[in-house]
Amino acid sequence: MAPSHSALAVRNRLLAALAPDDLAQLWPKFEVIETTLRQVIQVPGKPISAVYFPETGWASMLTMLADGNSAEVGLCGNEGMIGLPLLLGEDTGSVEAVVQGPGTMLQLSAGAFRQALEDVPGLQTLLLRYTLAFHEQVAQTAACNGHHALEQRLARWLLMAHDRSESNEFPMTQEFLSLMLCVHRPGVTIAARLFQKAGLLEYGRGYMKVTDRGGLEAVACECYGAVRKRFEALLGAARG
């Protein structure tokens, strides 16, 4: 399904930062797709057939280990794009992209994307700046996982998910969250119970709900604010 083009229709903030003429040239090439929970849209080592600009929902970017375990290295929602290896001249990548927040994405085939990089002024520059911002998110995540307490990391992750969600409630299990935070599930269970007791969140089978965002911000480490500030600077400067 082709998207309609209007100021209100541009729900991906990265695309909205393009010059109007550039966006108008690119827009007809997109296809809107509906994503589902746990859908894999980028497979490590497999050819990347398309890039994706999330409109709603988000995907986790996972690094896979030889023993079958995985670790989240970043999130991508409506502030970004999935398929960065194509931008950098590679047909495959080492990161798996898994949908955690179902929604809609704008899909652009690999061939059309490569052509757009040549034809649409400003697209490559904007996406390279996004790549730098995403790299900084990955670096901040590594530092956070190595130096900050679980409660701080959990608060940071919940805030990042909340930023990319259209409501206070989103699908999430404690088991999957333990994979995202690189900890054993009992640790996440204890931290989640503490947060629930403090009125910061509610959780049940398969979902979590943010009930006190300000409280989560008070618990989170500086990593959340540092990454958010970087993306706001990117998108704000791009608009200007």
mmCIF file of C-alpha atoms in Angstrom:
data_model
loop_
_atom_site.group_PDB
_atom_site.id
_atom_site.type_symbol
_atom_site.label_atom_id
_atom_site.label_comp_id
_atom_site.label_asym_id
_atom_site.label_seq_id
_atom_site.Cartn_x
_atom_site.Cartn_y
_atom_site.Cartn_z
ATOM 1 C CA MET A 1 0.000 0.000 0.000
ATOM 2 C CA ALA A 2 1.464 3.360 -1.020
ATOM 3 C CA PRO A 3 1.358 6.090 1.654
ATOM 4 C CA SER A 4 -0.486 9.365 1.185
ATOM 5 C CA HIS A 5 1.738 12.425 1.127
ATOM 6 C CA SER A 6 0.844 15.284 3.413
ATOM 7 C CA ALA A 7 2.495 17.081 6.300
ATOM 8 C CA LEU A 8 0.448 15.013 8.733
ATOM 9 C CA ALA A 9 1.285 11.746 6.965
ATOM 10 C CA VAL A 10 5.034 11.975 7.620
ATOM 11 C CA ARG A 11 5.205 10.115 10.918
ATOM 12 C CA ASN A 12 8.843 9.094 10.671
ATOM 13 C CA ARG A 13 10.786 11.957 12.186
ATOM 14 C CA LEU A 14 13.902 11.258 10.151
ATOM 15 C CA LEU A 15 12.029 11.543 6.869
ATOM 16 C CA ALA A 16 10.184 14.605 8.164
ATOM 17 C CA ALA A 17 13.580 16.270 8.547
ATOM 18 C CA LEU A 18 14.194 16.094 4.787
ATOM 19 C CA ALA A 19 13.697 19.168 2.632
ATOM 20 C CA PRO A 20 10.104 19.203 1.265
ATOM 21 C CA ASP A 21 11.226 18.758 -2.365
ATOM 22 C CA ASP A 22 13.450 15.819 -1.443
ATOM 23 C CA LEU A 23 10.644 14.158 0.506
ATOM 24 C CA ALA A 24 8.161 14.691 -2.316
ATOM 25 C CA GLN A 25 10.530 12.969 -4.747
ATOM 26 C CA LEU A 26 11.093 10.018 -2.426
ATOM 27 C CA TRP A 27 7.583 9.527 -1.037
ATOM 28 C CA PRO A 28 5.909 7.644 -3.939
ATOM 29 C CA LYS A 29 8.564 4.908 -3.730
ATOM 30 C CA PHE A 30 7.526 3.771 -0.240
ATOM 31 C CA GLU A 31 5.189 0.950 0.692
ATOM 32 C CA VAL A 32 3.422 0.884 4.063
ATOM 33 C CA ILE A 33 3.707 -2.430 5.896
ATOM 34 C CA GLU A 34 2.141 -3.621 9.136
ATOM 35 C CA THR A 35 4.577 -5.264 11.561
ATOM 36 C CA THR A 36 3.843 -7.970 14.115
ATOM 37 C CA LEU A 37 5.348 -8.756 17.510
ATOM 38 C CA ARG A 38 8.694 -10.616 17.260
ATOM 39 C CA GLN A 39 8.782 -10.225 13.475
ATOM 40 C CA VAL A 40 12.369 -10.404 12.202
ATOM 41 C CA ILE A 41 12.970 -7.783 9.523
ATOM 42 C CA GLN A 42 16.746 -8.020 9.241
ATOM 43 C CA VAL A 43 18.635 -11.319 9.500
ATOM 44 C CA PRO A 44 22.380 -11.441 10.260
ATOM 45 C CA GLY A 45 24.414 -12.597 7.285
ATOM 46 C CA LYS A 46 21.443 -12.565 4.897
ATOM 47 C CA PRO A 47 21.061 -10.112 1.990
ATOM 48 C CA ILE A 48 19.169 -6.981 2.998
ATOM 49 C CA SER A 49 16.314 -6.640 0.517
ATOM 50 C CA ALA A 50 14.819 -3.400 1.847
ATOM 51 C CA VAL A 51 15.236 -0.577 4.331
ATOM 52 C CA TYR A 52 12.530 0.438 6.808
ATOM 53 C CA PHE A 53 11.505 3.757 8.305
ATOM 54 C CA PRO A 54 9.255 3.046 11.334
ATOM 55 C CA GLU A 55 6.166 5.218 11.708
ATOM 56 C CA THR A 56 4.798 3.600 14.856
ATOM 57 C CA GLY A 57 6.224 0.915 17.104
ATOM 58 C CA TRP A 58 9.875 -0.021 17.251
ATOM 59 C CA ALA A 59 12.451 -2.753 16.705
ATOM 60 C CA SER A 60 15.324 -4.008 18.835
ATOM 61 C CA MET A 61 18.704 -4.368 17.207
ATOM 62 C CA LEU A 62 20.297 -7.562 18.538
ATOM 63 C CA THR A 63 23.824 -8.906 18.385
ATOM 64 C CA MET A 64 23.791 -12.691 18.179
ATOM 65 C CA LEU A 65 26.381 -14.822 19.974
ATOM 66 C CA ALA A 66 27.750 -18.230 18.992
ATOM 67 C CA ASP A 67 26.013 -19.949 21.924
ATOM 68 C CA GLY A 68 22.604 -18.760 20.721
ATOM 69 C CA ASN A 69 22.237 -15.919 23.194
ATOM 70 C CA SER A 70 21.627 -12.365 22.068
ATOM 71 C CA ALA A 71 22.044 -8.876 23.454
ATOM 72 C CA GLU A 72 20.252 -5.687 22.529
ATOM 73 C CA VAL A 73 22.608 -2.987 21.287
ATOM 74 C CA GLY A 74 20.016 -0.385 20.283
ATOM 75 C CA LEU A 75 16.400 0.534 19.541
ATOM 76 C CA CYS A 76 14.949 2.000 16.371
ATOM 77 C CA GLY A 77 11.589 3.742 16.259
ATOM 78 C CA ASN A 78 10.174 6.657 14.319
ATOM 79 C CA GLU A 79 13.405 8.600 14.816
ATOM 80 C CA GLY A 80 15.374 6.330 12.504
ATOM 81 C CA MET A 81 15.906 3.745 9.792
ATOM 82 C CA ILE A 82 16.603 0.009 9.731
ATOM 83 C CA GLY A 83 19.033 -1.225 7.090
ATOM 84 C CA LEU A 84 22.110 0.930 7.689
ATOM 85 C CA PRO A 85 24.559 -1.531 6.055
ATOM 86 C CA LEU A 86 23.041 -0.648 2.652
ATOM 87 C CA LEU A 87 23.810 3.002 3.288
ATOM 88 C CA LEU A 88 27.420 2.078 4.032
ATOM 89 C CA GLY A 89 27.860 -0.026 0.907
ATOM 90 C CA GLU A 90 27.225 -3.504 2.335
ATOM 91 C CA ASP A 91 24.524 -5.967 1.310
ATOM 92 C CA THR A 92 24.447 -7.814 4.649
ATOM 93 C CA GLY A 93 24.811 -6.946 8.320
ATOM 94 C CA SER A 94 25.671 -8.689 11.586
ATOM 95 C CA VAL A 95 22.728 -7.325 13.588
ATOM 96 C CA GLU A 96 19.240 -8.818 13.826
ATOM 97 C CA ALA A 97 16.277 -6.440 13.832
ATOM 98 C CA VAL A 98 13.266 -7.773 15.757
ATOM 99 C CA VAL A 99 9.949 -5.950 16.160
ATOM 100 C CA GLN A 100 9.080 -5.391 19.822
ATOM 101 C CA GLY A 101 6.427 -2.750 19.357
ATOM 102 C CA PRO A 102 4.116 -3.637 16.444
ATOM 103 C CA GLY A 103 3.057 -0.813 14.179
ATOM 104 C CA THR A 104 3.630 0.471 10.668
ATOM 105 C CA MET A 105 6.827 1.008 8.722
ATOM 106 C CA LEU A 106 7.628 2.595 5.394
ATOM 107 C CA GLN A 107 9.462 0.028 3.286
ATOM 108 C CA LEU A 108 11.821 0.909 0.444
ATOM 109 C CA SER A 109 13.419 -1.810 -1.678
ATOM 110 C CA ALA A 110 17.206 -2.044 -1.677
ATOM 111 C CA GLY A 111 17.401 -1.063 -5.331
ATOM 112 C CA ALA A 112 15.117 1.924 -4.909
ATOM 113 C CA PHE A 113 17.062 2.998 -1.823
ATOM 114 C CA ARG A 114 20.400 2.935 -3.642
ATOM 115 C CA GLN A 115 18.910 4.948 -6.490
ATOM 116 C CA ALA A 116 17.398 7.437 -4.039
ATOM 117 C CA LEU A 117 20.821 8.049 -2.508
ATOM 118 C CA GLU A 118 21.917 9.269 -5.954
ATOM 119 C CA ASP A 119 18.756 11.095 -6.947
ATOM 120 C CA VAL A 120 17.511 12.765 -3.767
ATOM 121 C CA PRO A 121 19.686 15.633 -2.540
ATOM 122 C CA GLY A 122 20.304 15.634 1.169
ATOM 123 C CA LEU A 123 19.172 12.041 1.859
ATOM 124 C CA GLN A 124 22.633 10.551 2.215
ATOM 125 C CA THR A 125 23.886 13.391 4.410
ATOM 126 C CA LEU A 126 20.899 13.080 6.735
ATOM 127 C CA LEU A 127 21.200 9.301 6.986
ATOM 128 C CA LEU A 128 24.923 9.443 7.654
ATOM 129 C CA ARG A 129 24.229 11.813 10.529
ATOM 130 C CA TYR A 130 21.607 9.369 11.803
ATOM 131 C CA THR A 131 24.173 6.569 11.548
ATOM 132 C CA LEU A 132 26.497 8.557 13.804
ATOM 133 C CA ALA A 133 23.710 9.151 16.314
ATOM 134 C CA PHE A 134 22.779 5.458 16.310
ATOM 135 C CA HIS A 135 26.440 4.514 16.770
ATOM 136 C CA GLU A 136 26.506 6.759 19.816
ATOM 137 C CA GLN A 137 23.396 4.995 21.139
ATOM 138 C CA VAL A 138 25.186 1.650 20.750
ATOM 139 C CA ALA A 139 28.296 2.973 22.501
ATOM 140 C CA GLN A 140 26.231 4.450 25.341
ATOM 141 C CA THR A 141 24.378 1.143 25.739
ATOM 142 C CA ALA A 142 27.668 -0.732 26.085
ATOM 143 C CA ALA A 143 28.901 1.695 28.726
ATOM 144 C CA CYS A 144 25.567 1.570 30.553
ATOM 145 C CA ASN A 145 25.454 -2.236 30.655
ATOM 146 C CA GLY A 146 28.978 -2.345 32.020
ATOM 147 C CA HIS A 147 28.778 0.302 34.726
ATOM 148 C CA HIS A 148 25.228 1.044 35.870
ATOM 149 C CA ALA A 149 22.901 -0.749 38.261
ATOM 150 C CA LEU A 150 20.105 -2.932 36.925
ATOM 151 C CA GLU A 151 17.420 -0.578 38.253
ATOM 152 C CA GLN A 152 18.969 2.327 36.319
ATOM 153 C CA ARG A 153 19.242 0.271 33.144
ATOM 154 C CA LEU A 154 15.667 -0.984 33.437
ATOM 155 C CA ALA A 155 14.391 2.576 33.872
ATOM 156 C CA ARG A 156 16.439 3.702 30.853
ATOM 157 C CA TRP A 157 15.047 0.915 28.682
ATOM 158 C CA LEU A 158 11.447 1.541 29.741
ATOM 159 C CA LEU A 159 11.815 5.233 28.920
ATOM 160 C CA MET A 160 13.259 4.443 25.492
ATOM 161 C CA ALA A 161 10.397 2.038 24.775
ATOM 162 C CA HIS A 162 7.860 4.581 26.058
ATOM 163 C CA ASP A 163 9.295 7.233 23.728
ATOM 164 C CA ARG A 164 8.642 4.965 20.760
ATOM 165 C CA SER A 165 5.205 3.752 21.840
ATOM 166 C CA GLU A 166 1.879 5.413 21.110
ATOM 167 C CA SER A 167 0.565 4.599 24.583
ATOM 168 C CA ASN A 168 1.757 3.986 28.116
ATOM 169 C CA GLU A 169 1.305 0.238 27.657
ATOM 170 C CA PHE A 170 3.320 -1.975 25.338
ATOM 171 C CA PRO A 171 3.921 -5.709 24.853
ATOM 172 C CA MET A 172 6.849 -7.094 26.843
ATOM 173 C CA THR A 173 7.661 -10.183 28.880
ATOM 174 C CA GLN A 174 10.170 -10.271 31.699
ATOM 175 C CA GLU A 175 11.955 -13.109 29.917
ATOM 176 C CA PHE A 176 12.505 -11.045 26.796
ATOM 177 C CA LEU A 177 13.419 -7.988 28.829
ATOM 178 C CA SER A 178 16.128 -9.982 30.603
ATOM 179 C CA LEU A 179 17.632 -10.716 27.173
ATOM 180 C CA MET A 180 17.505 -7.025 26.300
ATOM 181 C CA LEU A 181 19.318 -6.044 29.495
ATOM 182 C CA CYS A 182 21.768 -8.971 29.478
ATOM 183 C CA VAL A 183 20.778 -10.198 32.952
ATOM 184 C CA HIS A 184 19.147 -13.285 34.410
ATOM 185 C CA ARG A 185 15.358 -13.185 34.594
ATOM 186 C CA PRO A 186 15.171 -13.259 38.447
ATOM 187 C CA GLY A 187 17.014 -9.945 38.541
ATOM 188 C CA VAL A 188 14.522 -8.317 36.179
ATOM 189 C CA THR A 189 11.631 -9.789 38.183
ATOM 190 C CA ILE A 190 12.911 -8.265 41.424
ATOM 191 C CA ALA A 191 13.536 -4.867 39.813
ATOM 192 C CA ALA A 192 10.121 -4.854 38.100
ATOM 193 C CA ARG A 193 8.399 -5.682 41.385
ATOM 194 C CA LEU A 194 10.218 -2.827 43.088
ATOM 195 C CA PHE A 195 9.143 -0.461 40.323
ATOM 196 C CA GLN A 196 5.556 -1.668 40.569
ATOM 197 C CA LYS A 197 5.543 -1.265 44.341
ATOM 198 C CA ALA A 198 6.867 2.279 43.911
ATOM 199 C CA GLY A 199 4.090 3.043 41.413
ATOM 200 C CA LEU A 200 6.422 3.467 38.440
ATOM 201 C CA LEU A 201 4.931 0.715 36.305
ATOM 202 C CA GLU A 202 2.400 -2.064 36.093
ATOM 203 C CA TYR A 203 3.062 -5.374 34.452
ATOM 204 C CA GLY A 204 1.187 -8.532 33.672
ATOM 205 C CA ARG A 205 1.454 -11.481 31.351
ATOM 206 C CA GLY A 206 2.941 -10.147 28.166
ATOM 207 C CA TYR A 207 2.754 -6.402 28.803
ATOM 208 C CA MET A 208 4.229 -3.502 30.751
ATOM 209 C CA LYS A 209 2.620 -0.130 31.450
ATOM 210 C CA VAL A 210 4.428 3.055 32.459
ATOM 211 C CA THR A 211 2.476 4.729 35.268
ATOM 212 C CA ASP A 212 5.004 7.323 36.487
ATOM 213 C CA ARG A 213 7.337 8.560 33.768
ATOM 214 C CA GLY A 214 8.849 11.232 35.989
ATOM 215 C CA GLY A 215 9.693 8.605 38.566
ATOM 216 C CA LEU A 216 11.427 6.482 35.933
ATOM 217 C CA GLU A 217 13.413 9.496 34.762
ATOM 218 C CA ALA A 218 14.562 10.052 38.344
ATOM 219 C CA VAL A 219 15.790 6.449 38.589
ATOM 220 C CA ALA A 220 17.421 6.214 35.150
ATOM 221 C CA CYS A 221 21.115 6.880 34.677
ATOM 222 C CA GLU A 222 22.481 9.712 32.538
ATOM 223 C CA CYS A 223 22.645 7.405 29.506
ATOM 224 C CA TYR A 224 18.971 7.906 28.666
ATOM 225 C CA GLY A 225 19.245 11.695 28.562
ATOM 226 C CA ALA A 226 22.534 11.653 26.664
ATOM 227 C CA VAL A 227 21.165 9.534 23.827
ATOM 228 C CA ARG A 228 17.857 11.405 23.628
ATOM 229 C CA LYS A 229 19.673 14.736 23.510
ATOM 230 C CA ARG A 230 21.818 13.500 20.634
ATOM 231 C CA PHE A 231 18.814 12.472 18.559
ATOM 232 C CA GLU A 232 16.961 15.698 19.306
ATOM 233 C CA ALA A 233 20.014 17.651 18.132
ATOM 234 C CA LEU A 234 20.118 15.593 14.934
ATOM 235 C CA LEU A 235 16.464 16.047 14.057
ATOM 236 C CA GLY A 236 16.295 19.661 15.152
ATOM 237 C CA ALA A 237 19.376 20.633 13.149
ATOM 238 C CA ALA A 238 18.139 18.683 10.149
ATOM 239 C CA ARG A 239 14.873 20.586 10.129
ATOM 240 C CA GLY A 240 16.748 23.863 10.186
#
